Amino acid sequence: MRPQRYSRRELLGATAGISIAGLAGCLGDDSTDTETETDPSTGEQTGEDATQVGMIYALAGLDDRSFNDAANRGIQRARLDYGISFSNHEPDAAKDIERLQRELARSETPTYDLLCCIGFVQQDSLGQIASEYPEQQFMIVDATVDAENVASYVFKEHEGSFQAGHLAGELTSREITLGTGTTNPDERIVGFVGGVENDLIKRFEAGYRAGVKYADSEVTVRSSYVGNFADVQTAFDMAQEMYDDGADIVYHAAGGAGLGVFQAAQAANRYAIGVDADQSRSNPRYADVILASMVKRVDNAIYSATSNVVEGGFQGGSVVPLGLEADGVDVVYGTSLEPAIPNDVKTAIQTSREAIIAGDITVPTEVEG
């Protein structure tokens, strides 16, 4: 069975008649022609001299219902709490990233107090741009740049993915009927679909595999990589093959392409685990197959970096790690399927979470074997 094909707008749930660029503009440019004022009770800024933040998103763009949208939620929250102004910038290809970084760094209308670079693909060019514009403050998500004017925020994806794998391993080993799907405990197979096969996404796979084996050492884990974060069709084909081979659950770390995993899960009456955001909420049409999502609090990283700039505490030159202990990553159960997950499974997941935080479980960052 092939997935139903949607236009990009249909896939991303955009309102008819509003372009992506228009949406970005509506969300991002809030400057006015008034002088800046500060509310003494809240510290909120208003006016043309409010803190200016430039957002350069990862290649999947806004409305990915995942990574970039989480970043956007963070800057929206900062706007509400601090009255900052921001602008959204969505590169169409990797070659656009260096250009955007340079254009925003040298911009005078506005002059940006902080540039947020979302995603590991921005690392190489930012190392160069940061040295060219030493007075410009930057932050980067999912990578590190050794420069005094760059704050690097990295996530312990392997820890959250361990939790996702632990859940998958617990459920594939027993006969479960949740929502419209079922498991086949005689097979005990689960899957992983990644986007680009690099060190970052391999950490997702490494943690996931370790969590599965922690639950049941006899479970088979299959994995495939799409090659990008946008090809829904390829992700569908890969997940479909896994389900056809007996997989009960497939976890994806494939950005917007992960939609294909959800489509394949529905077609096979099996299950999926989402990533970056609670995808049972951001993709409610697939809530009947999304057991859980491994959330990365990219929003917290953006909010923290922005609030630090507003309050004069920019963490340039530092690396800020965000794992289970700091609520940087977590597993949240699906809105529709959570009530049907057995309580002893939830207890087991909570116990392993506490053990990771306490240091009793060491989660690998590289695929073992």
Short mmCIF file of C-alpha atoms in Angstrom, two decimals:
data_model
loop_
_atom_site.label_atom_id
_atom_site.label_comp_id
_atom_site.label_asym_id
_atom_site.label_seq_id
_atom_site.Cartn_x
_atom_site.Cartn_y
_atom_site.Cartn_z
CA MET A 1 0.00 0.00 0.00
CA ARG A 2 1.35 3.42 -0.93
CA PRO A 3 0.73 6.44 1.30
CA GLN A 4 -1.68 9.10 0.24
CA ARG A 5 0.26 11.94 -1.33
CA TYR A 6 -0.20 15.43 0.03
CA SER A 7 1.13 18.78 -1.05
CA ARG A 8 3.66 20.37 1.30
CA ARG A 9 0.94 22.67 2.62
CA GLU A 10 -1.41 19.76 3.32
CA LEU A 11 1.34 17.79 5.04
CA LEU A 12 2.25 20.71 7.25
CA GLY A 13 -1.31 21.66 8.08
CA ALA A 14 -0.99 25.24 6.92
CA THR A 15 -4.12 27.29 6.59
CA ALA A 16 -5.30 27.59 3.01
CA GLY A 17 -4.26 30.82 1.36
CA ILE A 18 -1.39 31.61 3.73
CA SER A 19 2.11 31.06 2.40
CA ILE A 20 4.91 29.69 4.53
CA ALA A 21 6.81 32.92 4.02
CA GLY A 22 3.75 34.90 5.05
CA LEU A 23 3.35 32.81 8.16
CA ALA A 24 6.98 33.33 9.08
CA GLY A 25 6.58 37.05 8.61
CA CYS A 26 3.46 37.18 10.76
CA LEU A 27 5.20 35.28 13.52
CA GLY A 28 8.52 36.96 13.39
CA ASP A 29 8.61 40.71 12.92
CA ASP A 30 7.11 42.52 15.86
CA SER A 31 9.03 45.79 15.90
CA THR A 32 7.10 49.02 16.16
CA ASP A 33 7.91 52.70 15.71
CA THR A 34 7.57 53.53 19.39
CA GLU A 35 10.40 54.10 21.85
CA THR A 36 11.36 51.21 24.07
CA GLU A 37 9.63 50.94 27.41
CA THR A 38 10.22 48.41 30.17
CA ASP A 39 7.50 47.24 32.54
CA PRO A 40 9.16 47.40 36.00
CA SER A 41 6.98 44.58 37.32
CA THR A 42 7.72 42.10 34.52
CA GLY A 43 10.87 43.35 32.81
CA GLU A 44 9.10 43.07 29.44
CA GLN A 45 10.43 45.23 26.63
CA THR A 46 8.41 46.91 23.92
CA GLY A 47 9.26 49.13 20.99
CA GLU A 48 11.80 49.40 18.22
CA ASP A 49 14.79 49.02 20.57
CA ALA A 50 13.53 45.78 22.10
CA THR A 51 15.92 42.84 22.04
CA GLN A 52 16.15 41.59 18.45
CA VAL A 53 16.55 37.88 17.73
CA GLY A 54 17.12 36.27 14.34
CA MET A 55 15.99 32.66 13.91
CA ILE A 56 17.74 30.56 11.24
CA TYR A 57 15.94 27.24 11.07
CA ALA A 58 17.05 23.76 10.05
CA LEU A 59 16.47 22.68 6.47
CA ALA A 60 13.04 21.10 7.03
CA GLY A 61 11.65 24.59 7.67
CA LEU A 62 8.78 25.72 9.83
CA ASP A 63 5.62 23.67 10.18
CA ASP A 64 7.59 20.43 10.39
CA ARG A 65 5.47 19.54 13.47
CA SER A 66 8.74 18.62 15.15
CA PHE A 67 12.21 20.17 15.56
CA ASN A 68 11.82 23.61 13.98
CA ASP A 69 8.35 24.15 15.38
CA ALA A 70 9.72 23.41 18.85
CA ALA A 71 12.34 26.13 18.35
CA ASN A 72 9.62 28.51 17.21
CA ARG A 73 7.60 27.80 20.37
CA GLY A 74 10.62 28.80 22.42
CA ILE A 75 11.03 32.18 20.74
CA GLN A 76 7.29 32.78 20.87
CA ARG A 77 7.39 32.17 24.63
CA ALA A 78 10.32 34.59 24.96
CA ARG A 79 8.31 37.20 23.07
CA LEU A 80 5.39 36.79 25.46
CA ASP A 81 7.56 36.93 28.57
CA TYR A 82 10.07 39.60 27.54
CA GLY A 83 8.49 41.54 24.69
CA ILE A 84 11.41 40.77 22.35
CA SER A 85 11.15 41.02 18.56
CA PHE A 86 12.27 38.26 16.23
CA SER A 87 12.40 37.31 12.58
CA ASN A 88 12.22 33.85 11.00
CA HIS A 89 14.56 32.69 8.23
CA GLU A 90 14.18 29.33 6.48
CA PRO A 91 17.06 28.14 4.26
CA ASP A 92 15.95 26.17 1.23
CA ALA A 93 19.27 24.33 0.96
CA ALA A 94 22.52 23.93 2.88
CA LYS A 95 24.20 26.53 0.65
CA ASP A 96 21.75 29.16 1.95
CA ILE A 97 22.83 28.81 5.58
CA GLU A 98 26.18 30.61 5.43
CA ARG A 99 24.60 33.43 3.43
CA LEU A 100 21.81 33.86 5.99
CA GLN A 101 24.21 33.77 8.91
CA ARG A 102 26.40 36.44 7.33
CA GLU A 103 23.51 38.67 6.22
CA LEU A 104 21.92 38.67 9.66
CA ALA A 105 25.26 39.14 11.46
CA ARG A 106 26.01 42.31 9.48
CA SER A 107 22.43 43.59 9.45
CA GLU A 108 21.81 47.08 10.78
CA THR A 109 18.04 47.14 10.23
CA PRO A 110 17.65 45.59 12.65
CA THR A 111 20.86 44.98 14.52
CA TYR A 112 20.41 41.55 16.08
CA ASP A 113 21.26 41.00 19.72
CA LEU A 114 21.17 37.22 19.21
CA LEU A 115 21.15 34.89 16.22
CA CYS A 116 19.75 31.41 16.87
CA CYS A 117 21.18 28.76 14.54
CA ILE A 118 18.96 25.68 14.67
CA GLY A 119 20.52 22.34 13.75
CA PHE A 120 23.89 20.64 13.33
CA VAL A 121 24.06 21.55 9.63
CA GLN A 122 24.85 25.14 10.70
CA GLN A 123 27.98 24.20 12.63
CA ASP A 124 30.69 24.49 9.98
CA SER A 125 29.65 27.84 8.55
CA LEU A 126 28.97 29.31 11.99
CA GLY A 127 32.56 28.62 13.04
CA GLN A 128 33.68 30.93 10.23
CA ILE A 129 30.94 33.56 10.59
CA ALA A 130 31.42 33.84 14.36
CA SER A 131 35.10 34.69 13.83
CA GLU A 132 34.22 37.30 11.19
CA TYR A 133 31.68 39.00 13.47
CA PRO A 134 33.11 38.71 17.00
CA GLU A 135 30.68 41.29 18.42
CA GLN A 136 27.62 39.33 17.25
CA GLN A 137 26.14 36.92 19.77
CA PHE A 138 25.06 33.51 18.47
CA MET A 139 23.59 30.34 19.85
CA ILE A 140 23.50 26.96 18.13
CA VAL A 141 21.36 23.91 18.79
CA ASP A 142 22.60 20.33 18.32
CA ALA A 143 26.24 21.23 17.73
CA THR A 144 29.17 22.99 19.37
CA VAL A 145 31.22 25.91 18.11
CA ASP A 146 34.33 26.86 20.06
CA ALA A 147 34.00 30.64 20.09
CA GLU A 148 33.48 33.21 22.83
CA ASN A 149 30.48 34.68 21.01
CA VAL A 150 28.65 31.35 20.56
CA ALA A 151 26.58 29.52 23.19
CA SER A 152 26.22 25.86 22.23
CA TYR A 153 23.19 23.85 23.35
CA VAL A 154 23.41 20.09 22.98
CA PHE A 155 20.95 17.38 23.96
CA LYS A 156 21.50 13.94 25.39
CA GLU A 157 19.31 12.34 22.72
CA HIS A 158 20.67 8.93 23.62
CA GLU A 159 19.12 9.16 27.09
CA GLY A 160 15.64 9.97 25.82
CA SER A 161 16.00 7.41 23.05
CA PHE A 162 16.91 4.76 25.62
CA GLN A 163 13.55 5.44 27.22
CA ALA A 164 11.83 5.10 23.82
CA GLY A 165 13.63 1.81 23.24
CA HIS A 166 12.79 0.54 26.71
CA LEU A 167 9.11 1.21 25.98
CA ALA A 168 9.29 -0.50 22.58
CA GLY A 169 11.09 -3.50 24.05
CA GLU A 170 8.57 -3.90 26.84
CA LEU A 171 5.57 -3.76 24.50
CA THR A 172 6.84 -5.91 21.63
CA SER A 173 7.49 -8.72 24.11
CA ARG A 174 3.87 -8.98 25.13
CA GLU A 175 0.52 -9.23 23.42
CA ILE A 176 -0.92 -5.74 23.37
CA THR A 177 -3.91 -4.19 21.64
CA LEU A 178 -3.92 -0.40 21.80
CA GLY A 179 -6.11 1.79 19.64
CA THR A 180 -6.38 0.27 16.19
CA GLY A 181 -3.16 -1.76 16.34
CA THR A 182 -1.78 -4.95 17.86
CA THR A 183 1.59 -6.50 18.61
CA ASN A 184 2.85 -9.98 17.79
CA PRO A 185 4.98 -11.19 20.73
CA ASP A 186 6.04 -14.26 18.74
CA GLU A 187 8.12 -12.00 16.48
CA ARG A 188 9.56 -9.46 18.95
CA ILE A 189 10.91 -7.07 16.32
CA VAL A 190 11.10 -3.27 16.42
CA GLY A 191 12.54 -0.71 14.02
CA PHE A 192 14.35 2.62 13.77
CA VAL A 193 14.18 5.06 10.84
CA GLY A 194 16.73 7.87 10.88
CA GLY A 195 17.09 10.93 8.67
CA VAL A 196 20.73 11.60 7.82
CA GLU A 197 23.21 8.96 9.00
CA ASN A 198 25.61 11.09 11.03
CA ASP A 199 26.95 11.11 14.59
CA LEU A 200 23.95 13.01 15.94
CA ILE A 201 21.25 10.72 14.57
CA LYS A 202 23.34 7.66 15.37
CA ARG A 203 23.07 8.70 19.02
CA PHE A 204 19.31 8.31 18.73
CA GLU A 205 19.77 4.82 17.33
CA ALA A 206 22.40 3.87 19.91
CA GLY A 207 20.20 4.87 22.84
CA TYR A 208 17.15 3.24 21.31
CA ARG A 209 18.92 -0.06 20.74
CA ALA A 210 20.28 -0.03 24.29
CA GLY A 211 16.81 0.60 25.73
CA VAL A 212 15.28 -2.20 23.68
CA LYS A 213 17.94 -4.67 24.84
CA TYR A 214 17.53 -3.48 28.43
CA ALA A 215 13.86 -4.48 28.23
CA ASP A 216 14.44 -7.78 26.42
CA SER A 217 17.78 -8.96 25.05
CA GLU A 218 16.04 -11.23 22.54
CA VAL A 219 14.28 -8.42 20.63
CA THR A 220 15.55 -7.75 17.10
CA VAL A 221 16.13 -4.12 16.11
CA ARG A 222 16.13 -3.16 12.41
CA SER A 223 17.30 0.25 11.22
CA SER A 224 17.35 2.29 8.00
CA TYR A 225 18.29 5.87 7.05
CA VAL A 226 16.34 8.06 4.64
CA GLY A 227 19.30 10.24 3.66
CA ASN A 228 17.49 13.50 4.48
CA PHE A 229 14.75 14.85 6.74
CA ALA A 230 12.09 15.54 4.12
CA ASP A 231 11.44 12.41 2.03
CA VAL A 232 8.13 11.12 3.38
CA GLN A 233 7.81 8.47 0.67
CA THR A 234 11.16 6.84 1.43
CA ALA A 235 10.47 6.86 5.17
CA PHE A 236 7.12 5.20 4.45
CA ASP A 237 8.76 2.51 2.31
CA MET A 238 11.40 1.78 4.94
CA ALA A 239 8.89 1.54 7.78
CA GLN A 240 6.49 -0.51 5.68
CA GLU A 241 9.25 -3.06 5.01
CA MET A 242 9.95 -3.29 8.73
CA TYR A 243 6.27 -3.81 9.56
CA ASP A 244 5.98 -6.41 6.77
CA ASP A 245 8.96 -8.21 8.33
CA GLY A 246 7.19 -8.41 11.68
CA ALA A 247 8.08 -5.16 13.47
CA ASP A 248 5.50 -4.02 16.00
CA ILE A 249 6.91 -0.55 16.68
CA VAL A 250 9.12 1.83 14.66
CA TYR A 251 10.84 4.84 16.24
CA HIS A 252 11.86 7.64 13.92
CA ALA A 253 14.43 10.41 14.16
CA ALA A 254 13.78 11.67 10.64
CA GLY A 255 12.25 15.12 11.05
CA GLY A 256 9.46 15.86 8.58
CA ALA A 257 10.10 12.57 6.77
CA GLY A 258 8.87 10.77 9.88
CA LEU A 259 5.33 11.41 8.70
CA GLY A 260 5.85 8.42 6.40
CA VAL A 261 6.51 6.20 9.42
CA PHE A 262 3.15 7.18 10.90
CA GLN A 263 1.40 6.51 7.61
CA ALA A 264 3.01 3.08 7.37
CA ALA A 265 2.04 2.28 10.96
CA GLN A 266 -1.60 3.06 10.20
CA ALA A 267 -1.52 0.97 7.02
CA ALA A 268 -0.01 -2.00 8.90
CA ASN A 269 -2.09 -1.64 12.09
CA ARG A 270 1.13 -1.33 14.07
CA TYR A 271 2.72 1.42 16.17
CA ALA A 272 5.24 4.25 15.99
CA ILE A 273 7.21 6.48 18.36
CA GLY A 274 7.65 10.13 17.40
CA VAL A 275 10.49 12.55 18.06
CA ASP A 276 11.38 16.11 19.11
CA ALA A 277 7.79 17.10 20.03
CA ASP A 278 4.68 15.26 21.23
CA GLN A 279 3.70 14.19 17.74
CA SER A 280 0.39 12.74 18.84
CA ARG A 281 -0.58 16.39 19.42
CA SER A 282 1.23 18.01 16.51
CA ASN A 283 0.02 15.24 14.13
CA PRO A 284 -3.34 14.25 15.66
CA ARG A 285 -4.45 12.33 12.55
CA TYR A 286 -1.86 9.72 13.57
CA ALA A 287 -2.60 9.74 17.30
CA ASP A 288 -4.10 6.25 17.01
CA VAL A 289 -0.66 4.77 16.23
CA ILE A 290 1.75 7.04 18.15
CA LEU A 291 2.59 5.27 21.40
CA ALA A 292 4.88 8.03 22.62
CA SER A 293 7.36 10.66 21.48
CA MET A 294 10.92 11.33 22.55
CA VAL A 295 10.76 15.07 23.06
CA LYS A 296 13.78 17.34 22.79
CA ARG A 297 13.08 20.60 24.55
CA VAL A 298 14.52 22.74 21.79
CA ASP A 299 12.03 25.37 22.94
CA ASN A 300 13.78 25.53 26.33
CA ALA A 301 17.17 26.01 24.67
CA ILE A 302 15.89 28.92 22.56
CA TYR A 303 14.04 30.45 25.48
CA SER A 304 17.05 30.11 27.80
CA ALA A 305 19.48 31.66 25.33
CA THR A 306 17.12 34.56 24.63
CA SER A 307 16.34 35.24 28.28
CA ASN A 308 20.08 35.19 29.07
CA VAL A 309 20.67 37.90 26.47
CA VAL A 310 17.77 40.00 27.74
CA GLU A 311 19.02 39.71 31.31
CA GLY A 312 22.68 40.28 30.44
CA GLY A 313 23.86 36.73 31.11
CA PHE A 314 24.76 35.45 27.63
CA GLN A 315 26.65 32.13 27.93
CA GLY A 316 29.08 32.66 25.07
CA GLY A 317 31.93 30.17 24.89
CA SER A 318 30.04 27.55 26.89
CA VAL A 319 28.41 24.22 26.07
CA VAL A 320 25.04 23.66 27.75
CA PRO A 321 24.08 19.96 27.93
CA LEU A 322 20.39 19.09 28.29
CA GLY A 323 19.47 15.53 29.26
CA LEU A 324 16.88 13.70 31.34
CA GLU A 325 18.03 15.35 34.57
CA ALA A 326 17.65 18.87 33.16
CA ASP A 327 14.35 18.02 31.41
CA GLY A 328 16.08 18.57 28.10
CA VAL A 329 14.78 15.24 26.80
CA ASP A 330 11.94 13.00 27.90
CA VAL A 331 9.45 10.42 26.69
CA VAL A 332 5.80 11.50 26.69
CA TYR A 333 3.01 9.03 26.02
CA GLY A 334 0.60 9.54 23.13
CA THR A 335 -2.61 11.37 23.87
CA SER A 336 -4.84 8.56 22.59
CA LEU A 337 -2.80 5.48 23.53
CA GLU A 338 -1.39 6.46 26.93
CA PRO A 339 -4.38 5.15 28.95
CA ALA A 340 -3.99 1.68 27.43
CA ILE A 341 -0.28 1.25 28.18
CA PRO A 342 0.01 -1.17 31.13
CA ASN A 343 0.88 0.44 34.46
CA ASP A 344 3.76 -1.95 35.08
CA VAL A 345 5.32 -0.79 31.79
CA LYS A 346 5.01 2.85 32.84
CA THR A 347 6.58 1.97 36.18
CA ALA A 348 9.48 0.23 34.44
CA ILE A 349 10.08 3.26 32.21
CA GLN A 350 10.08 5.59 35.21
CA THR A 351 12.48 3.31 37.08
CA SER A 352 15.00 3.27 34.22
CA ARG A 353 14.69 7.04 33.91
CA GLU A 354 15.65 7.46 37.55
CA ALA A 355 18.51 4.98 37.13
CA ILE A 356 19.93 6.95 34.18
CA ILE A 357 19.77 10.21 36.14
CA ALA A 358 21.42 8.54 39.15
CA GLY A 359 24.20 7.15 36.96
CA ASP A 360 23.23 3.54 37.54
CA ILE A 361 22.58 3.06 33.81
CA THR A 362 25.14 4.36 31.33
CA VAL A 363 23.59 4.93 27.93
CA PRO A 364 25.90 4.47 24.92
CA THR A 365 26.28 7.22 22.33
CA GLU A 366 27.50 4.86 19.60
CA VAL A 367 25.77 1.82 18.15
CA GLU A 368 27.33 -1.20 19.78
CA GLY A 369 28.21 -4.32 17.87
#
